[in-house]
Amino acid sequence: MSEARSDRSNRSVSVPWVLEAPTRDERLVMMTAYDFSQARLVEEAGADIVLVGDSLAMVVLGHDDTLAVTVDEMLHHVKAVKRGVQSSLLVADMPYGSFHLGQERTVAEALRFIKEGGAQAVKIEGRRPETVAALVEAEIPVMAHLGLTPQSIHKLGGFRVQGRGDGPRRELLEAARQLEAAGAFSLVLECVPADLASEVTSVVEIPTIGIGAGPHCDGQVLVFHDLLGLEDRISPRFVRRYAELGRDARRALSTFADDVRKGRFPSTEESYDDPSFSTAEPIRKICG
Ligand code: KIV
């Protein structure tokens, strides 16, 4: 275990701890989780930050994009994840539509994630410094998100690399500065060229957390289902699959089905017996 990691394991991760990560020259690890058992797994694996991402819409709820998921649906999962998290920082993603209808409504929706869900911070997509400032003013820490922001899929015309070319590059750098000035405590950079992510990382003091943004960010995040090989509809170039749980699960489930059909499951060891039961008695006595 590294010195930095042992420092982290002594206490819960806080927003200031994350904010100061670049000064400790330490890489942040963020993973998504959507339920209790996933939360326990990612925390036990050493995630500094657990994000209940709106990727939930795709990998858990089966939608083709992230637009449909609601605050109520997100909250249901944030609460479950909260029960599995002891010391990682819990961040809730604000879904599409929850921060587009004015600051007051945005703060009210974000407060639900903090008060009802137990999240310690929220994440919002896009260049919205005023919204970030309003949330920070309400004591709600904000993780910003630039580059490929999947909630803008219709505007962007698909899941595409962002920030290529002089204009888009300048715009992204400016947006990063604005979000930092507005009070964001960290910044996710999704699907941008590695050299641009590196430049953003050097011009802002808040930690950058990359996904498809090369190796120079202050931290990295992957979606639970992608890194474990559970999602096979989309396979972006930036995903490294650390396991093939989808394949293993299919194998295990079909073996179970086969065992049931062939009478191999359950065995006597997997069944209960009742010493007071005499086989001469009618069968309904065991069940009743
Ligand atoms: O929704 C999500 O999971 C995310 C991460 C990919 C950063 O926004």
Coordinates of C-alpha atoms and ligand atoms in Angstrom, one line a residue:
M1 CA 0.0 0.0 0.0
S2 CA 1.4 3.4 -1.0
E3 CA 1.9 6.1 1.6
A4 CA -0.9 8.2 0.1
R5 CA -3.3 5.3 0.1
S6 CA -2.6 4.5 3.7
D7 CA -3.2 8.2 4.6
R8 CA -6.6 7.9 2.8
S9 CA -7.5 4.7 4.5
N10 CA -7.3 6.3 8.0
R11 CA -10.2 8.5 7.4
S12 CA -13.2 9.3 5.2
V13 CA -12.7 11.1 2.0
S14 CA -13.9 14.6 2.1
V15 CA -14.3 17.4 -0.5
P16 CA -11.2 19.3 0.8
W17 CA -9.2 16.0 0.6
V18 CA -10.2 15.6 -3.0
L19 CA -9.5 19.3 -3.8
E20 CA -6.0 19.0 -2.4
A21 CA -5.1 15.8 -4.2
P22 CA -3.0 17.6 -6.9
T23 CA -0.9 19.2 -4.2
R24 CA -0.2 15.7 -2.8
D25 CA 0.7 14.5 -6.3
E26 CA -1.7 11.7 -5.9
R27 CA -4.1 10.2 -8.5
L28 CA -7.7 10.1 -7.6
V29 CA -9.7 6.9 -8.3
M30 CA -13.4 7.3 -9.1
M31 CA -15.7 4.5 -10.0
T32 CA -19.5 4.4 -10.6
A33 CA -21.9 2.2 -8.6
Y34 CA -25.6 2.0 -8.7
D35 CA -26.6 -0.3 -5.8
F36 CA -25.6 -1.5 -2.4
S37 CA -23.4 -4.5 -3.4
Q38 CA -21.7 -2.5 -6.2
A39 CA -21.0 0.3 -3.7
R40 CA -19.3 -2.2 -1.3
L41 CA -17.2 -3.7 -4.1
V42 CA -15.9 -0.4 -5.4
E43 CA -15.2 1.0 -1.9
E44 CA -13.4 -2.2 -0.9
A45 CA -11.4 -2.0 -4.1
G46 CA -10.2 1.5 -2.9
A47 CA -12.3 4.0 -4.8
D48 CA -11.7 7.5 -3.4
I49 CA -15.0 8.7 -5.0
V50 CA -18.1 6.7 -5.7
L51 CA -20.2 8.3 -8.4
V52 CA -23.8 7.4 -8.9
G53 CA -23.7 8.4 -12.6
D54 CA -26.6 9.1 -14.8
S55 CA -25.0 6.3 -17.0
L56 CA -27.5 4.4 -14.8
A57 CA -30.0 5.2 -17.5
M58 CA -28.1 3.1 -20.0
V59 CA -26.3 0.4 -18.0
V60 CA -29.0 -0.3 -15.4
L61 CA -32.3 0.9 -16.9
G62 CA -31.5 -0.1 -20.5
H63 CA -32.1 3.2 -22.2
D64 CA -30.1 4.1 -25.4
D65 CA -28.8 7.4 -23.8
T66 CA -28.9 9.1 -20.4
L67 CA -31.7 11.6 -21.1
A68 CA -34.7 9.7 -19.7
V69 CA -33.6 9.1 -16.1
T70 CA -35.3 11.2 -13.4
V71 CA -34.3 12.6 -10.1
D72 CA -36.6 10.1 -8.3
E73 CA -35.0 7.2 -10.2
M74 CA -31.5 8.5 -9.4
L75 CA -32.4 9.0 -5.8
H76 CA -33.6 5.4 -5.4
H77 CA -30.1 4.3 -6.4
V78 CA -28.2 6.9 -4.5
K79 CA -29.9 5.8 -1.3
A80 CA -28.9 2.1 -2.0
V81 CA -25.3 3.1 -2.8
K82 CA -25.1 5.2 0.4
R83 CA -25.9 2.1 2.5
G84 CA -22.8 0.4 1.0
V85 CA -20.4 3.3 1.3
Q86 CA -18.4 3.9 4.5
S87 CA -15.5 6.2 3.7
S88 CA -15.5 7.0 0.0
L89 CA -16.9 10.4 -1.1
L90 CA -20.4 9.8 -2.5
V91 CA -21.3 12.0 -5.5
A92 CA -24.7 12.0 -7.2
D93 CA -25.1 12.9 -10.8
M94 CA -27.8 15.5 -11.5
P95 CA -29.9 14.1 -14.4
Y96 CA -31.0 15.9 -17.5
G97 CA -33.7 18.3 -16.8
S98 CA -32.9 18.7 -13.1
F99 CA -30.7 21.8 -13.4
H100 CA -32.2 23.5 -16.5
L101 CA -35.2 25.2 -15.0
G102 CA -33.8 28.0 -12.9
Q103 CA -31.4 28.2 -10.0
E104 CA -34.0 27.8 -7.3
R105 CA -35.3 24.6 -8.8
T106 CA -31.8 23.3 -9.3
V107 CA -30.8 23.9 -5.7
A108 CA -34.0 22.2 -4.5
E109 CA -33.3 19.1 -6.7
A110 CA -29.6 19.0 -5.5
L111 CA -30.7 19.3 -1.9
R112 CA -32.7 16.1 -2.3
F113 CA -29.5 14.2 -3.2
I114 CA -27.8 15.5 -0.1
K115 CA -30.7 15.4 2.4
E116 CA -32.6 12.3 1.2
G117 CA -29.9 10.4 -0.6
G118 CA -26.9 11.1 1.7
A119 CA -24.6 12.3 -1.1
Q120 CA -21.8 14.6 -0.2
A121 CA -21.7 16.4 -3.6
V122 CA -23.4 16.6 -6.9
K123 CA -22.1 16.5 -10.5
I124 CA -23.4 18.6 -13.3
E125 CA -22.6 18.5 -16.9
G126 CA -21.7 21.5 -19.1
R127 CA -20.5 25.1 -18.9
R128 CA -22.8 26.4 -16.3
P129 CA -20.8 28.6 -13.9
E130 CA -23.9 30.4 -12.6
T131 CA -25.5 27.2 -11.6
V132 CA -22.3 25.9 -10.0
A133 CA -22.1 29.2 -8.0
A134 CA -25.8 28.9 -6.9
L135 CA -25.2 25.3 -5.6
V136 CA -21.9 26.2 -3.9
E137 CA -23.8 29.2 -2.2
A138 CA -26.2 26.6 -0.9
E139 CA -23.3 24.6 0.6
I140 CA -23.5 21.9 -2.0
P141 CA -20.1 20.9 -3.4
V142 CA -20.1 20.5 -7.2
M143 CA -18.1 18.3 -9.5
A144 CA -18.2 19.9 -12.9
H145 CA -18.1 17.9 -16.2
L146 CA -16.8 19.1 -19.6
G147 CA -15.9 17.6 -23.0
L148 CA -18.4 14.9 -24.1
T149 CA -21.4 15.6 -21.9
P150 CA -23.8 12.8 -22.8
Q151 CA -26.8 14.9 -21.8
S152 CA -26.0 17.2 -24.8
I153 CA -26.1 14.2 -27.2
H154 CA -28.6 15.8 -29.6
K155 CA -26.8 19.1 -29.6
L156 CA -23.4 17.3 -30.2
G157 CA -24.8 15.0 -32.8
G158 CA -23.6 11.8 -31.1
F159 CA -21.0 10.4 -28.7
R160 CA -18.0 12.1 -30.2
V161 CA -14.5 13.3 -29.1
Q162 CA -14.8 17.0 -28.1
G163 CA -12.3 19.9 -28.0
R164 CA -10.6 19.2 -31.3
G165 CA -9.4 22.3 -33.2
D166 CA -8.4 25.8 -32.0
G167 CA -11.9 27.2 -31.3
P168 CA -13.4 24.2 -29.3
R169 CA -10.1 23.9 -27.5
R170 CA -10.0 27.5 -26.4
E171 CA -13.7 27.3 -25.4
L172 CA -13.1 24.2 -23.2
L173 CA -10.1 25.8 -21.5
E174 CA -12.2 28.9 -20.8
A175 CA -15.1 26.9 -19.5
A176 CA -12.8 25.0 -17.1
R177 CA -11.5 28.3 -15.7
Q178 CA -15.0 29.6 -15.3
L179 CA -16.2 26.5 -13.5
E180 CA -13.2 26.6 -11.2
A181 CA -13.8 30.3 -10.5
A182 CA -17.5 29.5 -9.8
G183 CA -16.4 27.1 -7.0
A184 CA -16.4 23.6 -8.5
F185 CA -14.2 21.3 -6.4
S186 CA -13.2 19.0 -9.3
L187 CA -13.7 18.6 -13.0
V188 CA -14.5 15.5 -15.1
L189 CA -13.1 15.6 -18.6
E190 CA -14.8 13.1 -20.9
C191 CA -13.6 12.2 -24.4
V192 CA -11.1 15.0 -25.1
P193 CA -7.7 14.8 -26.7
A194 CA -5.0 13.8 -24.2
D195 CA -2.9 17.0 -24.7
L196 CA -6.0 19.2 -24.1
A197 CA -6.8 17.4 -20.9
S198 CA -3.2 17.8 -19.9
E199 CA -3.4 21.6 -20.6
V200 CA -6.6 21.9 -18.6
T201 CA -5.0 20.0 -15.7
S202 CA -2.1 22.4 -15.7
V203 CA -4.2 25.6 -15.9
V204 CA -6.8 24.8 -13.2
E205 CA -5.9 24.0 -9.6
I206 CA -8.9 21.8 -8.9
P207 CA -8.3 18.1 -9.7
T208 CA -9.3 16.8 -13.2
I209 CA -10.8 13.3 -13.5
G210 CA -10.5 11.8 -16.9
I211 CA -12.5 9.4 -18.9
G212 CA -11.2 9.0 -22.4
A213 CA -9.0 12.0 -21.7
G214 CA -5.6 10.4 -21.6
P215 CA -3.1 9.8 -18.8
H216 CA -2.4 13.4 -17.6
C217 CA -5.5 14.1 -15.5
D218 CA -5.3 14.1 -11.7
G219 CA -7.6 11.0 -11.6
Q220 CA -9.5 8.6 -13.7
V221 CA -13.0 7.2 -13.7
L222 CA -14.7 4.3 -15.4
V223 CA -18.2 3.0 -15.4
F224 CA -18.7 -0.1 -13.3
H225 CA -20.3 -2.2 -16.1
D226 CA -17.6 -1.2 -18.6
L227 CA -14.6 -2.0 -16.5
L228 CA -16.0 -5.4 -15.4
G229 CA -17.2 -6.4 -18.9
L230 CA -20.9 -6.3 -18.2
E231 CA -21.9 -3.8 -20.9
D232 CA -21.5 -5.0 -24.4
R233 CA -23.7 -2.6 -26.4
I234 CA -21.1 0.2 -26.7
S235 CA -17.4 -0.4 -26.3
P236 CA -15.5 3.0 -26.5
R237 CA -11.8 2.9 -27.2
F238 CA -11.1 4.4 -23.7
V239 CA -12.6 1.5 -21.8
R240 CA -10.2 -1.1 -20.4
R241 CA -12.1 -4.3 -19.4
Y242 CA -10.5 -5.6 -16.2
A243 CA -12.8 -8.7 -16.2
E244 CA -15.4 -10.4 -18.3
L245 CA -18.2 -10.8 -15.8
G246 CA -20.9 -10.7 -18.5
R247 CA -19.4 -13.8 -20.1
D248 CA -18.8 -15.5 -16.7
A249 CA -22.4 -14.7 -15.6
R250 CA -23.9 -16.1 -18.8
R251 CA -21.8 -19.3 -18.3
A252 CA -22.9 -19.6 -14.6
L253 CA -26.6 -18.9 -15.3
S254 CA -26.8 -21.4 -18.2
T255 CA -25.1 -24.0 -16.1
F256 CA -27.7 -23.5 -13.4
A257 CA -30.5 -23.8 -15.9
D258 CA -29.0 -27.0 -17.3
D259 CA -28.5 -28.4 -13.8
V260 CA -32.2 -27.8 -12.9
R261 CA -33.4 -29.4 -16.1
K262 CA -31.2 -32.4 -15.7
G263 CA -32.1 -32.9 -12.0
R264 CA -28.5 -32.1 -10.8
F265 CA -29.7 -29.2 -8.6
P266 CA -30.3 -29.2 -5.7
S267 CA -28.3 -32.1 -4.2
T268 CA -29.0 -33.6 -0.8
E269 CA -26.3 -31.4 0.8
E270 CA -28.2 -28.4 -0.6
S271 CA -31.5 -29.6 0.9
Y272 CA -32.9 -29.6 4.5
D273 CA -34.2 -32.6 6.2
D274 CA -36.5 -32.8 9.2
P275 CA -35.6 -35.5 11.7
S276 CA -39.2 -35.5 13.1
F277 CA -40.6 -36.1 9.6
S278 CA -41.5 -39.7 8.7
T279 CA -41.7 -40.4 5.0
A280 CA -44.9 -42.2 5.7
E281 CA -46.6 -38.8 6.4
P282 CA -48.3 -36.9 3.6
I283 CA -46.1 -34.5 1.7
R284 CA -48.2 -31.4 2.6
K285 CA -47.0 -31.7 6.2
I286 CA -43.4 -30.6 5.2
C287 CA -44.6 -27.5 3.5
G288 CA -47.4 -26.6 5.8
Ligands
KIV1 O1 -22.8 9.1 -15.7 C1 -21.6 8.7 -15.5 O2 -21.3 7.6 -15.2 C2 -20.5 9.7 -15.7 C3 -19.1 9.3 -15.7 C4 -18.8 8.6 -16.9 C5 -18.2 10.4 -15.4 O3 -20.8 10.9 -15.9

